[in-house]
Amino acid sequence: MEKVGRVLRSQKERKDCFYDVLPLFPDYYDPNVEDVRRRKWKAFKRIRQELIAKEKYYDYNLLRQIVYQIANYYEENGELPEKYTECVRPRFKSGTFPFDIDDGRA
């Protein structure tokens, strides 16, 4: 149970960051930039500046991962995710997390 608690607590900050970045993403992501890496990097820099201006501070690497995660989802599906769990891998089909010893893969 302690391990489950640690995992869930670590996901809360990611989830909060995701929902702060999501409304900003369409304003700062430019699909017309040819280089994919540059496109994601520019969006990350601009979103980070906007969040700092709003006094919302996230770990640099965490924020970068979230912006890139949303960008990858957008490029694959052509639309923004509605929920945090849509971007998480592995995809959860039943809406539950397998923390049991026998998680169905045995």
Short mmCIF file of C-alpha atoms in Angstrom, two decimals:
data_model
loop_
_atom_site.label_atom_id
_atom_site.label_comp_id
_atom_site.label_asym_id
_atom_site.label_seq_id
_atom_site.Cartn_x
_atom_site.Cartn_y
_atom_site.Cartn_z
CA MET A 1 0.00 0.00 0.00
CA GLU A 2 2.89 2.34 0.72
CA LYS A 3 4.24 1.87 -2.81
CA VAL A 4 0.81 2.54 -4.28
CA GLY A 5 0.59 5.74 -2.24
CA ARG A 6 3.98 6.93 -3.48
CA VAL A 7 3.03 6.28 -7.09
CA LEU A 8 -0.29 8.09 -6.78
CA ARG A 9 1.26 11.10 -5.01
CA SER A 10 3.89 11.42 -7.72
CA GLN A 11 1.17 11.40 -10.38
CA LYS A 12 -0.71 14.30 -8.74
CA GLU A 13 1.98 16.85 -9.60
CA ARG A 14 2.12 15.53 -13.18
CA LYS A 15 -1.66 15.74 -13.44
CA ASP A 16 -1.74 19.30 -12.07
CA CYS A 17 0.99 20.34 -14.51
CA PHE A 18 -0.89 18.68 -17.38
CA TYR A 19 -4.09 20.61 -16.68
CA ASP A 20 -2.17 23.90 -16.37
CA VAL A 21 -0.39 23.34 -19.69
CA LEU A 22 -3.37 22.03 -21.69
CA PRO A 23 -5.24 25.36 -22.16
CA LEU A 24 -1.99 27.14 -23.10
CA PHE A 25 -0.85 24.55 -25.62
CA PRO A 26 -2.93 25.64 -28.67
CA ASP A 27 -1.70 29.24 -28.31
CA TYR A 28 1.99 28.36 -28.27
CA TYR A 29 2.28 25.25 -30.45
CA ASP A 30 2.95 26.12 -34.09
CA PRO A 31 2.36 23.15 -36.42
CA ASN A 32 3.81 25.12 -39.35
CA VAL A 33 7.39 24.83 -38.07
CA GLU A 34 9.01 22.08 -40.14
CA ASP A 35 11.44 20.68 -37.59
CA VAL A 36 9.46 18.66 -35.04
CA ARG A 37 12.09 19.04 -32.29
CA ARG A 38 12.21 22.79 -32.74
CA ARG A 39 8.39 22.99 -32.75
CA LYS A 40 8.15 21.20 -29.40
CA TRP A 41 11.04 23.16 -27.90
CA LYS A 42 9.55 26.54 -28.86
CA ALA A 43 6.19 25.54 -27.38
CA PHE A 44 7.89 24.40 -24.18
CA LYS A 45 9.84 27.65 -23.78
CA ARG A 46 6.78 29.83 -24.33
CA ILE A 47 4.53 27.79 -22.06
CA ARG A 48 7.19 27.84 -19.34
CA GLN A 49 7.43 31.63 -19.54
CA GLU A 50 3.64 31.94 -19.35
CA LEU A 51 3.42 29.68 -16.29
CA ILE A 52 6.23 31.58 -14.55
CA ALA A 53 4.36 34.84 -15.25
CA LYS A 54 1.30 33.29 -13.58
CA GLU A 55 3.54 32.23 -10.66
CA LYS A 56 3.03 28.52 -11.29
CA TYR A 57 6.36 26.80 -10.89
CA TYR A 58 7.02 23.23 -11.99
CA ASP A 59 10.22 21.24 -12.23
CA TYR A 60 11.96 22.00 -15.53
CA ASN A 61 12.13 18.36 -16.66
CA LEU A 62 8.59 17.58 -15.56
CA LEU A 63 7.17 20.52 -17.50
CA ARG A 64 9.20 19.63 -20.58
CA GLN A 65 7.96 16.02 -20.44
CA ILE A 66 4.35 17.14 -20.14
CA VAL A 67 4.59 19.59 -23.06
CA TYR A 68 6.27 16.97 -25.25
CA GLN A 69 3.70 14.37 -24.16
CA ILE A 70 0.82 16.64 -25.22
CA ALA A 71 2.64 17.50 -28.48
CA ASN A 72 3.13 13.82 -29.31
CA TYR A 73 -0.53 13.09 -28.63
CA TYR A 74 -1.57 16.06 -30.79
CA GLU A 75 0.65 14.96 -33.67
CA GLU A 76 -0.62 11.36 -33.52
CA ASN A 77 -4.33 12.13 -33.17
CA GLY A 78 -4.78 15.63 -34.61
CA GLU A 79 -6.58 16.82 -31.47
CA LEU A 80 -5.77 17.66 -27.88
CA PRO A 81 -6.41 15.11 -25.14
CA GLU A 82 -9.42 15.73 -22.93
CA LYS A 83 -8.12 13.78 -19.94
CA TYR A 84 -4.71 13.18 -18.42
CA THR A 85 -5.09 9.41 -18.75
CA GLU A 86 -5.34 9.66 -22.55
CA CYS A 87 -1.65 10.63 -22.74
CA VAL A 88 -0.32 8.17 -20.18
CA ARG A 89 1.45 5.05 -21.36
CA PRO A 90 0.74 2.21 -21.04
CA ARG A 91 -2.86 2.91 -21.91
CA PHE A 92 -5.35 1.89 -19.24
CA LYS A 93 -8.38 0.12 -20.64
CA SER A 94 -10.37 -0.56 -17.49
CA GLY A 95 -9.64 2.68 -15.66
CA THR A 96 -7.73 0.90 -12.89
CA PHE A 97 -4.06 0.61 -12.07
CA PRO A 98 -2.67 -2.95 -11.79
CA PHE A 99 -0.84 -3.03 -8.46
CA ASP A 100 -1.68 -6.60 -7.52
CA ILE A 101 0.93 -9.34 -7.66
CA ASP A 102 -1.15 -11.05 -10.32
CA ASP A 103 -1.99 -8.15 -12.60
CA GLY A 104 -3.36 -10.32 -15.38
CA ARG A 105 -0.09 -10.78 -17.25
CA ALA A 106 0.79 -14.07 -15.61
#
